[in-house]
Amino acid sequence: MVPVTAASARSGEGFAEHPSAAPGKRPGSRVAAHRHGTWFLVLPALIPILLLSVGPLLYGIALAFTDSQAGRTEPTQWIGLLNFQDLLRDTLFWESFRIGLVWAVAVSVPQFLLALGLALLLNQNLRFRWLARVLAIVPWAMPEVVVGIMWRLVYHPDAGLLNETLGIHRDWLGSLSTALPAVVVVGIWASLPQVTVTLLAGLSHVPRELHEAAAMDGAGAWRRFRAVTWPAIRPIALAISALSFIWNVNSFALVYVLTGGGPGGRTRLPMLFAYEEAFRYGQFGYAAAMGCVLVAVVSILLAVHLVARLKGDDA
């Protein structure tokens, strides 16, 4: 046995090699092997994303710079920014863009406020709370097409539940003044559960001891909400509100089933406009340019949200 002296300790003599260090292999090789193994595990999830999301997105961006049309016998040609130049002068598209922003704000803001109140209520120790939570997520479990058909029956001018209840005869979805508000109500109802469930998950992690301590100090319900509840759920609330706004900007199926963009284009959202250009009029290149503009807008909104989140985390 080699005696361990101060000199040998400094030089590393007298100490056995670490048992985990395999002879002939450097630590860097093990790290590289671990990285290769991680990529191998990620590939099954990455390949469908590349094929079904990234691939069509890149193809759509490339299509926006061509004159691709349905039923065209000549080969598709590269036309550069011509589609985007035409889009800048298309007043109908920008009107649909304005309607889309009005729709997104009109749905997202009341939806968040209602979801927050419902989440606070469902977070209380109420009787049959479990049943109320189950019923609250029922609209979330229904496909948007089914929701649209159901609400068309509710708004039916002759035998609809709403007109029967109010004792009036009105075409809610066919009137220029009521079509968009009627669709907004459906949008709020359909997306309310996902915001509620997200906020409820955040509320469940707020320690009740903080509320009890604030109540013992004489703080009322509103003061406890401002001092205890809101700071705890603020990151979740900002995230779900931003995502909800982005989802509403990209809405298609619900409004398509309810009104198809009518009457008179009063509910023609940007996605509906792009769909009509592509599959009704066959202007694939022009519709792809619209899609690129929408992707750019959503990306900017997402970037602003992420920057605000990072600044809030630093603060």
Coordinates of C-alpha atoms in Angstrom, one line a residue:
M1 CA 0.0 0.0 0.0
V2 CA 1.4 3.4 -1.0
P3 CA 1.4 5.8 1.9
V4 CA -0.4 9.0 1.4
T5 CA 1.8 12.0 2.1
A6 CA 1.2 15.7 1.5
A7 CA 3.3 15.6 -1.6
S8 CA 1.4 12.6 -3.0
A9 CA -1.9 14.2 -2.1
R10 CA -1.0 17.2 -4.2
S11 CA 0.2 15.1 -7.1
G12 CA -2.8 12.6 -6.9
E13 CA -0.6 9.6 -5.9
G14 CA -2.1 7.0 -3.6
F15 CA -5.7 7.6 -4.7
A16 CA -7.5 4.9 -6.7
E17 CA -9.3 5.9 -9.9
H18 CA -13.0 6.7 -9.6
P19 CA -14.9 3.4 -10.0
S20 CA -17.4 5.0 -12.4
A21 CA -14.6 6.0 -14.8
A22 CA -14.5 3.1 -17.3
P23 CA -10.9 2.3 -18.5
G24 CA -10.2 3.6 -21.9
K25 CA -13.2 6.0 -22.0
R26 CA -13.1 9.7 -21.5
P27 CA -16.0 11.5 -19.8
G28 CA -16.6 13.5 -23.0
S29 CA -17.4 10.3 -24.9
R30 CA -20.1 9.4 -22.3
V31 CA -21.7 12.8 -22.6
A32 CA -21.7 12.5 -26.4
A33 CA -23.3 9.0 -26.1
H34 CA -26.0 10.5 -23.8
R35 CA -26.8 13.2 -26.3
H36 CA -27.2 10.7 -29.1
G37 CA -29.5 8.6 -26.9
T38 CA -31.6 11.7 -26.1
W39 CA -32.0 12.5 -29.8
F40 CA -33.0 8.9 -30.5
L41 CA -35.8 9.2 -27.9
V42 CA -37.0 12.6 -29.2
L43 CA -37.2 11.5 -32.9
P44 CA -40.6 9.7 -32.6
A45 CA -42.2 12.9 -31.5
L46 CA -40.1 15.2 -33.7
I47 CA -40.7 13.5 -37.0
P48 CA -44.6 13.9 -37.0
I49 CA -44.1 17.6 -36.0
L50 CA -41.7 18.2 -38.9
L51 CA -43.9 16.3 -41.4
L52 CA -47.3 17.6 -40.3
S53 CA -46.5 21.1 -39.0
V54 CA -43.2 22.5 -40.1
G55 CA -43.3 21.0 -43.6
P56 CA -46.7 22.4 -44.5
L57 CA -45.8 25.7 -43.0
L58 CA -42.7 26.1 -45.1
Y59 CA -44.6 24.9 -48.2
G60 CA -47.3 27.5 -47.5
I61 CA -44.7 30.3 -47.2
A62 CA -43.1 29.2 -50.5
L63 CA -46.5 29.1 -52.1
A64 CA -47.2 32.7 -51.2
F65 CA -44.5 33.8 -53.6
T66 CA -46.1 32.0 -56.6
D67 CA -49.2 32.5 -58.8
S68 CA -50.6 29.1 -57.9
Q69 CA -54.2 28.7 -58.9
A70 CA -56.7 25.9 -59.1
G71 CA -57.3 24.3 -62.5
R72 CA -54.4 26.1 -64.1
T73 CA -52.8 24.3 -67.0
E74 CA -49.6 26.5 -67.2
P75 CA -46.9 25.7 -64.7
T76 CA -46.8 27.7 -61.5
Q77 CA -44.4 30.7 -61.7
W78 CA -42.4 32.6 -59.1
I79 CA -43.8 36.1 -58.8
G80 CA -42.0 37.4 -55.7
L81 CA -43.9 39.9 -53.5
L82 CA -46.7 40.5 -56.0
N83 CA -49.3 38.7 -53.8
F84 CA -48.3 40.8 -50.8
Q85 CA -48.5 44.0 -52.8
D86 CA -52.0 43.0 -53.9
L87 CA -52.8 42.2 -50.3
L88 CA -51.9 45.7 -49.1
R89 CA -54.5 47.1 -51.4
D90 CA -57.2 44.6 -50.6
T91 CA -59.7 46.5 -48.4
L92 CA -61.8 43.4 -47.9
F93 CA -59.0 41.5 -46.3
W94 CA -58.1 44.3 -43.9
E95 CA -61.8 44.7 -43.0
S96 CA -61.8 41.0 -42.2
F97 CA -58.6 41.6 -40.2
R98 CA -60.3 44.3 -38.2
I99 CA -63.3 42.1 -37.6
G100 CA -60.9 39.4 -36.4
L101 CA -59.3 41.7 -33.9
V102 CA -62.7 42.8 -32.6
W103 CA -63.7 39.2 -32.3
A104 CA -60.6 38.2 -30.5
V105 CA -60.8 41.0 -28.0
A106 CA -64.6 40.7 -27.5
V107 CA -64.2 37.0 -26.7
S108 CA -60.9 37.0 -24.8
V109 CA -61.6 39.7 -22.2
P110 CA -65.1 38.7 -21.0
Q111 CA -63.9 35.1 -21.2
F112 CA -61.0 35.7 -18.9
L113 CA -63.1 37.6 -16.4
L114 CA -65.8 35.0 -16.3
A115 CA -63.3 32.2 -16.1
L116 CA -61.5 33.9 -13.2
G117 CA -64.8 34.3 -11.2
L118 CA -65.8 30.7 -12.0
A119 CA -62.4 29.4 -10.9
L120 CA -62.5 31.3 -7.6
L121 CA -66.0 29.9 -7.0
L122 CA -65.0 26.3 -7.8
N123 CA -62.0 26.7 -5.6
Q124 CA -64.2 27.1 -2.5
N125 CA -65.3 24.3 -0.2
L126 CA -68.7 24.0 -1.6
R127 CA -71.1 21.1 -1.5
F128 CA -71.1 19.1 -4.7
R129 CA -68.1 21.0 -5.9
W130 CA -66.9 17.9 -7.9
L131 CA -70.1 17.9 -9.9
A132 CA -69.8 21.6 -10.6
R133 CA -66.3 21.1 -11.9
V134 CA -67.4 18.3 -14.1
L135 CA -70.3 20.4 -15.6
A136 CA -68.0 23.4 -16.1
I137 CA -65.8 21.5 -18.6
V138 CA -68.6 20.0 -20.6
P139 CA -68.3 22.6 -23.4
W140 CA -64.6 21.8 -23.7
A141 CA -65.4 18.2 -24.4
M142 CA -67.6 19.1 -27.4
P143 CA -66.1 19.5 -30.9
E144 CA -66.5 23.0 -32.3
V145 CA -68.6 21.7 -35.2
V146 CA -71.1 20.2 -32.7
V147 CA -71.1 23.4 -30.6
G148 CA -71.8 25.4 -33.8
I149 CA -74.7 23.2 -34.8
M150 CA -76.1 23.3 -31.3
W151 CA -76.0 27.1 -31.1
R152 CA -77.5 27.4 -34.6
L153 CA -80.5 25.6 -33.2
V154 CA -80.6 27.9 -30.2
Y155 CA -80.5 31.0 -32.5
H156 CA -83.0 29.5 -35.0
P157 CA -85.4 32.3 -36.0
D158 CA -88.5 30.1 -36.0
A159 CA -88.1 27.4 -33.4
G160 CA -85.0 28.5 -31.5
L161 CA -84.7 28.2 -27.8
L162 CA -83.7 31.9 -27.4
N163 CA -86.7 33.2 -29.4
E164 CA -89.1 30.9 -27.6
T165 CA -87.8 32.0 -24.2
L166 CA -88.0 35.7 -25.1
G167 CA -91.2 35.4 -27.0
I168 CA -89.9 37.2 -30.1
H169 CA -89.1 36.4 -33.7
R170 CA -85.6 37.4 -34.7
D171 CA -82.9 36.0 -37.0
W172 CA -79.9 36.5 -34.7
L173 CA -77.3 35.0 -37.0
G174 CA -78.8 36.6 -40.2
S175 CA -79.0 40.2 -39.0
L176 CA -76.2 42.7 -39.7
S177 CA -76.5 44.2 -36.2
T178 CA -76.6 41.0 -34.1
A179 CA -74.6 38.4 -36.1
L180 CA -71.2 39.3 -34.6
P181 CA -72.4 39.7 -31.0
A182 CA -74.3 36.4 -31.2
V183 CA -71.1 34.6 -32.5
V184 CA -69.1 36.3 -29.7
V185 CA -71.4 34.8 -27.1
V186 CA -70.8 31.4 -28.5
G187 CA -67.1 31.9 -28.6
I188 CA -67.0 32.9 -25.0
W189 CA -69.1 29.9 -24.0
A190 CA -67.1 27.4 -26.0
S191 CA -63.6 28.4 -24.8
L192 CA -64.5 29.3 -21.2
P193 CA -63.8 25.8 -19.7
Q194 CA -60.1 25.7 -20.8
V195 CA -59.3 29.1 -19.2
T196 CA -61.3 28.1 -16.1
V197 CA -59.5 24.8 -15.7
T198 CA -56.1 26.5 -16.1
L199 CA -56.8 29.2 -13.6
L200 CA -58.3 26.7 -11.2
A201 CA -55.1 24.7 -11.4
G202 CA -53.2 27.8 -10.4
L203 CA -55.5 28.6 -7.5
S204 CA -55.1 25.1 -6.1
H205 CA -51.4 25.8 -5.5
V206 CA -52.0 29.0 -3.5
P207 CA -51.4 28.1 0.2
R208 CA -54.5 28.5 2.3
E209 CA -52.4 29.5 5.2
L210 CA -51.7 32.8 3.5
H211 CA -55.4 33.5 3.2
E212 CA -56.0 32.6 6.8
A213 CA -53.2 34.8 8.0
A214 CA -54.5 37.7 5.9
A215 CA -58.0 37.2 7.2
M216 CA -56.7 37.2 10.8
D217 CA -55.0 40.5 10.0
G218 CA -58.4 41.9 9.0
A219 CA -58.1 41.8 5.2
G220 CA -61.3 41.5 3.3
A221 CA -62.0 39.3 0.3
W222 CA -60.9 41.9 -2.3
R223 CA -57.7 42.7 -0.4
R224 CA -56.9 39.0 0.0
F225 CA -57.3 38.6 -3.7
R226 CA -55.0 41.5 -4.5
A227 CA -52.4 40.7 -2.0
V228 CA -52.4 36.9 -2.0
T229 CA -54.3 35.3 -4.9
W230 CA -53.4 37.5 -7.8
P231 CA -49.6 37.6 -7.3
A232 CA -49.6 33.8 -7.1
I233 CA -51.7 33.1 -10.3
R234 CA -50.4 36.2 -12.3
P235 CA -47.9 34.2 -14.4
I236 CA -50.6 31.6 -15.3
A237 CA -53.2 34.2 -15.9
L238 CA -51.0 36.1 -18.3
A239 CA -50.0 33.0 -20.2
I240 CA -53.5 31.6 -20.6
S241 CA -54.9 35.1 -21.6
A242 CA -52.2 35.5 -24.3
L243 CA -52.8 32.0 -25.6
S244 CA -56.6 32.5 -25.6
F245 CA -56.2 35.7 -27.6
I246 CA -54.0 33.9 -30.2
W247 CA -56.4 31.0 -30.4
N248 CA -59.3 33.4 -31.0
V249 CA -57.3 35.3 -33.7
N250 CA -57.0 31.9 -35.5
S251 CA -60.6 30.9 -35.1
F252 CA -62.2 29.2 -38.0
A253 CA -64.5 26.1 -37.4
L254 CA -66.9 27.7 -35.0
V255 CA -67.7 30.8 -37.0
Y256 CA -67.7 28.8 -40.3
V257 CA -70.4 26.5 -38.9
L258 CA -72.5 29.3 -37.4
T259 CA -72.5 31.9 -40.2
G260 CA -70.0 31.0 -42.9
G261 CA -68.7 34.6 -42.6
G262 CA -72.1 36.2 -43.3
P263 CA -74.3 38.1 -43.3
G264 CA -72.6 40.6 -45.7
G265 CA -69.2 39.6 -44.4
R266 CA -69.9 40.9 -40.8
T267 CA -68.4 37.7 -39.3
R268 CA -65.8 37.0 -42.0
L269 CA -62.7 36.4 -39.9
P270 CA -59.2 36.4 -41.6
M271 CA -59.0 32.6 -41.6
L272 CA -62.4 32.4 -43.3
F273 CA -61.3 35.0 -45.9
A274 CA -58.2 33.0 -46.6
Y275 CA -60.2 29.8 -46.8
E276 CA -62.6 31.3 -49.3
E277 CA -59.8 32.6 -51.5
A278 CA -58.1 29.2 -51.6
F279 CA -61.0 26.7 -51.8
R280 CA -63.8 28.7 -53.3
Y281 CA -61.9 30.9 -55.8
G282 CA -58.9 28.7 -56.2
Q283 CA -56.3 31.5 -55.5
F284 CA -53.8 29.3 -53.6
G285 CA -50.9 31.7 -53.8
Y286 CA -52.9 34.7 -52.7
A287 CA -54.5 32.7 -49.8
A288 CA -51.0 31.5 -48.8
A289 CA -49.9 35.2 -48.6
M290 CA -52.8 35.9 -46.3
G291 CA -51.7 32.9 -44.1
C292 CA -48.2 34.3 -44.0
V293 CA -49.5 37.7 -42.7
L294 CA -51.5 35.9 -40.0
V295 CA -48.5 33.8 -39.0
A296 CA -46.4 37.0 -38.8
V297 CA -49.1 38.7 -36.6
V298 CA -49.4 35.7 -34.3
S299 CA -45.6 35.5 -34.0
I300 CA -45.3 39.2 -33.1
L301 CA -48.0 38.8 -30.4
L302 CA -46.2 35.7 -29.0
A303 CA -42.9 37.5 -29.0
V304 CA -44.4 40.5 -27.2
H305 CA -45.9 38.2 -24.6
L306 CA -42.6 36.3 -24.1
V307 CA -40.7 39.6 -23.7
A308 CA -43.2 40.8 -21.1
R309 CA -43.0 37.5 -19.3
L310 CA -39.2 37.7 -19.2
K311 CA -39.2 41.3 -17.9
G312 CA -41.8 40.3 -15.3
D313 CA -39.6 37.4 -14.1
D314 CA -36.6 39.6 -13.9
A315 CA -38.5 42.2 -11.9

